[in-house]
Coordinates of C-alpha atoms in Angstrom, one line a residue:
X1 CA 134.9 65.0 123.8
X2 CA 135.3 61.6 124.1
X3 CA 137.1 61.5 127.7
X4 CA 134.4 63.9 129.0
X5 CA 131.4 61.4 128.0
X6 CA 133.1 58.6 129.4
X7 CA 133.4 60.9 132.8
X8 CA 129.6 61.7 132.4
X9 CA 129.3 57.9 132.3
X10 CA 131.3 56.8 135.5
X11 CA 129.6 59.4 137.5
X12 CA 126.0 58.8 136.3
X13 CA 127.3 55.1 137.2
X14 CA 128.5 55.7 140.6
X15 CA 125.4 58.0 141.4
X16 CA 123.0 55.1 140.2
X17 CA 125.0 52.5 142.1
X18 CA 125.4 54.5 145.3
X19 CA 121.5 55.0 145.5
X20 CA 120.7 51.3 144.8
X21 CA 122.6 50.5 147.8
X22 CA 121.2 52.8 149.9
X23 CA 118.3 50.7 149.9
X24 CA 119.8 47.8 151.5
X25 CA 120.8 50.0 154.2
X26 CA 119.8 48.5 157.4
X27 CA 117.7 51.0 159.3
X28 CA 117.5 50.9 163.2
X29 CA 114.0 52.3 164.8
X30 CA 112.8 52.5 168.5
X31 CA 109.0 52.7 169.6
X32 CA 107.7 54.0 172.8
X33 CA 109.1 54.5 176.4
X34 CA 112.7 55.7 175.7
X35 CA 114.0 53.4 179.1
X36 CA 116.6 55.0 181.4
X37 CA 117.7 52.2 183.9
X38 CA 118.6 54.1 186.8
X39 CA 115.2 55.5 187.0
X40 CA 113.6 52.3 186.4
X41 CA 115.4 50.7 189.1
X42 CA 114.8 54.0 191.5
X43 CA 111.1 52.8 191.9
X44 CA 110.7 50.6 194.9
X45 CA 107.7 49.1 196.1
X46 CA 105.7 49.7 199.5
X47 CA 108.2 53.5 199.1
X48 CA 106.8 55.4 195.7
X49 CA 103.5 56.0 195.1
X50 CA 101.2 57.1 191.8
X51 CA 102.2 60.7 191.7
X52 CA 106.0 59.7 192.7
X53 CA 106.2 57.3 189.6
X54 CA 105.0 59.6 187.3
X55 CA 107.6 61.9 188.1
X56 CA 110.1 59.5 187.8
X57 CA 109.0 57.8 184.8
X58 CA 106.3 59.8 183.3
X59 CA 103.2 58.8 181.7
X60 CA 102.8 55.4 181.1
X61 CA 102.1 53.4 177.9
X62 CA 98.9 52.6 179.0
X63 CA 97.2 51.1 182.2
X64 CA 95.1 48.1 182.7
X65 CA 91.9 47.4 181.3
X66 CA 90.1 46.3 183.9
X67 CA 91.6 48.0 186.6
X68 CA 93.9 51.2 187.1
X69 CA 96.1 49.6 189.7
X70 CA 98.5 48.4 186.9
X71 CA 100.5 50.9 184.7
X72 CA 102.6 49.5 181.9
X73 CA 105.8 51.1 180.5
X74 CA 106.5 49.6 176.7
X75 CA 109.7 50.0 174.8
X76 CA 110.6 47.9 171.7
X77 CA 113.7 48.4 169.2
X78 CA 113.4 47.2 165.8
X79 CA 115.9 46.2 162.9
X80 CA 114.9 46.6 158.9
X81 CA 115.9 46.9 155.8
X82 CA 114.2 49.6 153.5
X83 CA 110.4 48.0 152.2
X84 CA 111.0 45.4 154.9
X85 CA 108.3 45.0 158.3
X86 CA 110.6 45.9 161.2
X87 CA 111.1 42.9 162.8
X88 CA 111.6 43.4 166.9
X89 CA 115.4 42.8 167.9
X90 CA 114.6 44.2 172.0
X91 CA 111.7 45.0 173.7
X92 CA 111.2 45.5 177.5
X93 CA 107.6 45.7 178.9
X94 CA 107.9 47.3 182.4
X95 CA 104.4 46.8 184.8
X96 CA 104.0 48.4 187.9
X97 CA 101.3 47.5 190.3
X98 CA 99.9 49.4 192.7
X99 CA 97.3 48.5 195.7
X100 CA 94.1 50.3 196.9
X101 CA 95.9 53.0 198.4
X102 CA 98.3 54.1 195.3
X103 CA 101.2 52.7 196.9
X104 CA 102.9 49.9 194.9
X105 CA 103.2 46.8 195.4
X106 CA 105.4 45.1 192.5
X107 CA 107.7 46.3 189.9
X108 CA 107.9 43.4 187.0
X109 CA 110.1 43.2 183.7
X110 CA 109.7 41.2 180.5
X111 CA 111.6 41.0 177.2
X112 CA 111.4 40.1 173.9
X113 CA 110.8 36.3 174.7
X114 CA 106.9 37.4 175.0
X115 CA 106.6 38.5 171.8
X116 CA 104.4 36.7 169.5
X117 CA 104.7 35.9 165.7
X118 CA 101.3 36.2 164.0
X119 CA 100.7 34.9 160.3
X120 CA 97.1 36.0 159.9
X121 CA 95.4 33.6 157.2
X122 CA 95.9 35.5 153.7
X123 CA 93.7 33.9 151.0
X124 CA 89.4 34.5 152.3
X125 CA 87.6 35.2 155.1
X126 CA 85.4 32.4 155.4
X127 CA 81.4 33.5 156.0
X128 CA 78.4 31.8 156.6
X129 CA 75.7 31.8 154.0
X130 CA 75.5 32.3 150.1
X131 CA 78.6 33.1 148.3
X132 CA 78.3 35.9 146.4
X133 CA 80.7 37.4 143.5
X134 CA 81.8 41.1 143.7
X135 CA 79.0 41.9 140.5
X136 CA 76.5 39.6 142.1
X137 CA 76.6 41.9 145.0
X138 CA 77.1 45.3 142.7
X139 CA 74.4 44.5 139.9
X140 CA 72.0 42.3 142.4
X141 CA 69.4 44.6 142.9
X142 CA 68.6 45.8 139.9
X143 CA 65.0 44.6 138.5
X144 CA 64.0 43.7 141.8
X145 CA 62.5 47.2 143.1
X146 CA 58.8 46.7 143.4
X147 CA 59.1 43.8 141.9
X148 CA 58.2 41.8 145.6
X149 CA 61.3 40.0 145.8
X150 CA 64.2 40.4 148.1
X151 CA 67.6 42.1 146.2
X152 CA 69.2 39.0 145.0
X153 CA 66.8 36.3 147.0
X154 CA 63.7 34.4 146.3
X155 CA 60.5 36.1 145.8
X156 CA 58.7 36.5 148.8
X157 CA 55.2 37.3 147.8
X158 CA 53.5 40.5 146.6
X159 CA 54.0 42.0 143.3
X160 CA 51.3 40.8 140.9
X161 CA 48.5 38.3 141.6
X162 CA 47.3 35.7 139.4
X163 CA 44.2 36.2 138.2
X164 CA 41.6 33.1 138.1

């Protein structure tokens, strides 16, 4: 009875220690254009127009603001561990312009040297004007209907009048 618990034990141990560590598991991830080179490198300026590059290289991430003479291609691989932000270990941002015509004009690469690190401010925002607490703004109002002043301001007039 006794060897059987112990048993029980060991596996209940190696099934609690083999799921722990799958958590540290790195995890790989990819996100957009899946990027085949040959194709890439099959597009050739003043040759290929709209209709050819999008049957080469399909739709494309997204095209220029402003203008639609500039399609971009965006691919980015990513390296994490479980409950971790991916953290970008390629990327490969592929533009190709084209002129008035549809014929184009440049093919351009970049990699992950224009990616940017952003550590937004985490404590407030800060605002202009009065600060106010979360009941301030909740409870505020109250007493104030008909009362002539403004929800959680000065009073601006109205209500009663005095009498002489």
């Amino acid at each position: 009875m006794k060897r059987m618990s112990a048993r029980m034990g060991i596996l209940l141990l190696i099934a609690f220690g083999s799921t722990a560590l799958a958590g540290c598991t790195r995890l790989n991830g990819h996100q957009g254009y899946v990027v085949d080179v040959d194709l890439v490198d099959s597009v050739q300026p003043g040759v290929d127009n709209r209709s050819s590059v999008a049957q080469v290289l399909g739709k494309p991430s997204f095209t220029s603001t402003f203008d639609e003479r500039e399609w971009y291609y965006v691919s980015r691989d990513t390296r994490f561990y479980a409950y971790n932000n991916p953290k970008p270990r390629d990327q490969m941002v592929l533009r190709v312009r084209f002129d008035a015509k549809g014929v184009v004009t440049a093919v351009d690469r970049t990699g992950i040297e224009k990616v940017a690190s952003i550590n937004p401010y985490g404590k407030t925002t800060p605002t202009l004007g009065r600060t106010r607490t979360f009941f301030q703004d909740l409870f505020g109002n109250i007493g104030s209907v008909g009362s002539g002043q403004v929800p959680g301001g000065q009073n601006q007039g109205g209500g009663t009048r005095d009498q002489p």
